[in-house]
Amino acid sequence: MSQQLDFTLGALLEHVAATYPDNDALVYPERGLRYSYRAFNEICRQVAKGLLRLGVKKGDHVSIWAYNVPEWVILQFATAKIGAVLVTVNTSYKSAELHYLLDQSDTSTLFLVGSFKDTDYVATLNEVVPELAAAEPGRLASARLPHLRRVVFIGDETPPGMSNFREILSLGEAAADTELAAVEATLDRHEVINMQYTSGTTGFPKGVMLTHFNVINNGFNIGECMKFTERDRLCIPVPFFHCFGCVLGVMASVTHGTTMVPVETFDPLRVLQTIEKERCTAVHGVPTMFIAELEHPDFASFDLSSLRTGIMAGSVCPIEVMKRAVKDMNLTEITSVYGQTESSPGITQTRTEDSIELRVSTVGRALPGAEVKIVDIETGAELPPGKQGELCARGYMVMRGYYKMPEETAKVIDTDGWLHTGDLAIMDENGYCKITGRIKQMIIRGGENIYPREIEEYLYTHPGISDVQVYGVPDRKYGEQVMAAVIVKKGTTLTEDDIRNYCRGRIANYKIPKYIKFVDTYPMTASGKIQKFKLREMAIKELGLGDDGEPV
């Protein structure tokens, strides 16, 4: 039986701060910021009290739209200390996606930074909430988003209608500890404190509800599989809005007194500099990140001898990349994790002592406390080792459900508590799993899960498009790229650029189709179902791609 931690997030941090008070908790070398666990717990308490004074209550939904700034991690614990639900927003979102998330999640308070890459967050939010600029901070009344009352800016120049994060710190200083203690006394470890949006076969994103118990114990077991201790230092270049960042990164660290060393926005040079400067013992990343680090022209000049472990996950890990990470980055104990947001996210993981063959050819075996089985897609019967079927998981890590979507929840969690992942897998006699394909038509591009239906639903709003089918094609760098087969309405002329321009600024750049093909019909089954796999096969042939995305 695996060990289970029976804390809330707030109580966990109090416990770790008491156990390792002087250990580095959160380090941002470029900012000169270095919190010990004692100091980190204190600022989280201060922000929690400030949130209460601001009017945020237990159960309120608080969204954060930001890259890996220090305030992100502080809010992860501060919101949990008062039982508010932290809703994570993808940094690549544009206006349509932002409006959907804020509306569907019933967000009452939004924290945001000024911009990220090509997106001006303030301008985008003002497009979604035109009343904001003229509103009194904290008293927003939006016609389209009736729940949204407060917008808090993380940065120097506070835009009209918003409060500033610094004000929450000031409010927290003035608040009594008894106010926070009164709320903390009402919290339960099985209450929802985190919501992350993931799509599905039905197209629109669904809010995955995760509890204190889900994320603490998943993070703990992930850390155990990497043999984390209070002496480890984890470089975190993966985004916090994903479970990869906020659970496999933050929670795996905090449950072990490990030091977190985030990289604010991914840059291979910055990752290498951070590992060397802070003597990091572990680093996380999707395969494309590791490739960018390994292929950086200055790679050989960095001392990475402190490295030991970490996680390569997010999409299928190419064998050669894993081998190079072991050999050239000193990651002799690197692991791979398989999971999904609905499972907090880890289901299986390789272990540090596993052979390199197991680590490159499988996604490991069930995490402590998790059950895994492979079932026949047609009958649901459990299959013996070596047979391909759907991977199902059960245990402490399975989500509470999708927010306000009981029917969708029932489709993926059966009456016996098994989560149906939609992924095809084979398990060997020792419990090690290989992911062999997907039942769902999901595209994984550079670690980002892309659901064709979501893009299709958006493109259907184009007045010149009659029908559209979106699917993935192989790509050497990203694993997969997005392709769309479009039927144009009679009497209409469209170009590839017309379609891409229609997407720009409205859906995330990584979802915009790289390839667009105009067709008159789709390949169909006898019963009239469109055969996307045939569209994919045709595209691979026409584009001259191999199964690995290499030109042939």
PDB file of N, CA and C in Angstrom, residues 522-526 529-536:
ATOM      1  N   TYR A 522     -15.132  13.716 -48.626  1.00  0.00           N
ATOM      2  CA  TYR A 522     -14.268  13.012 -47.675  1.00  0.00           C
ATOM      3  C   TYR A 522     -14.426  11.512 -47.869  1.00  0.00           C
ATOM      4  N   PRO A 523     -13.393  10.733 -47.564  1.00  0.00           N
ATOM      5  CA  PRO A 523     -13.560   9.275 -47.567  1.00  0.00           C
ATOM      6  C   PRO A 523     -14.525   8.867 -46.454  1.00  0.00           C
ATOM      7  N   MET A 524     -15.485   8.006 -46.805  1.00  0.00           N
ATOM      8  CA  MET A 524     -16.550   7.648 -45.850  1.00  0.00           C
ATOM      9  C   MET A 524     -16.636   6.135 -45.663  1.00  0.00           C
ATOM     10  N   THR A 525     -17.161   5.729 -44.490  1.00  0.00           N
ATOM     11  CA  THR A 525     -17.511   4.323 -44.287  1.00  0.00           C
ATOM     12  C   THR A 525     -18.871   4.086 -44.940  1.00  0.00           C
ATOM     13  N   ALA A 526     -19.270   2.816 -44.985  1.00  0.00           N
ATOM     14  CA  ALA A 526     -20.576   2.481 -45.558  1.00  0.00           C
ATOM     15  C   ALA A 526     -21.710   3.119 -44.774  1.00  0.00           C
ATOM     16  N   LYS A 529     -19.744   7.464 -41.934  1.00  0.00           N
ATOM     17  CA  LYS A 529     -18.796   8.116 -41.032  1.00  0.00           C
ATOM     18  C   LYS A 529     -17.528   8.500 -41.800  1.00  0.00           C
ATOM     19  N   ILE A 530     -17.050   9.710 -41.522  1.00  0.00           N
ATOM     20  CA  ILE A 530     -15.836  10.179 -42.187  1.00  0.00           C
ATOM     21  C   ILE A 530     -14.631   9.431 -41.624  1.00  0.00           C
ATOM     22  N   GLN A 531     -13.752   8.968 -42.529  1.00  0.00           N
ATOM     23  CA  GLN A 531     -12.571   8.200 -42.124  1.00  0.00           C
ATOM     24  C   GLN A 531     -11.349   9.126 -42.059  1.00  0.00           C
ATOM     25  N   LYS A 532     -11.130   9.676 -40.870  1.00  0.00           N
ATOM     26  CA  LYS A 532     -10.012  10.616 -40.702  1.00  0.00           C
ATOM     27  C   LYS A 532      -8.662   9.932 -40.919  1.00  0.00           C
ATOM     28  N   PHE A 533      -8.589   8.656 -40.572  1.00  0.00           N
ATOM     29  CA  PHE A 533      -7.304   7.972 -40.743  1.00  0.00           C
ATOM     30  C   PHE A 533      -6.922   7.901 -42.218  1.00  0.00           C
ATOM     31  N   LYS A 534      -7.936   7.841 -43.108  1.00  0.00           N
ATOM     32  CA  LYS A 534      -7.635   7.841 -44.544  1.00  0.00           C
ATOM     33  C   LYS A 534      -7.181   9.216 -45.012  1.00  0.00           C
ATOM     34  N   LEU A 535      -7.806  10.263 -44.446  1.00  0.00           N
ATOM     35  CA  LEU A 535      -7.350  11.623 -44.754  1.00  0.00           C
ATOM     36  C   LEU A 535      -5.883  11.788 -44.349  1.00  0.00           C
ATOM     37  N   ARG A 536      -5.549  11.241 -43.193  1.00  0.00           N
ATOM     38  CA  ARG A 536      -4.171  11.317 -42.701  1.00  0.00           C
ATOM     39  C   ARG A 536      -3.227  10.551 -43.632  1.00  0.00           C
TER      40      ARG A 536
END
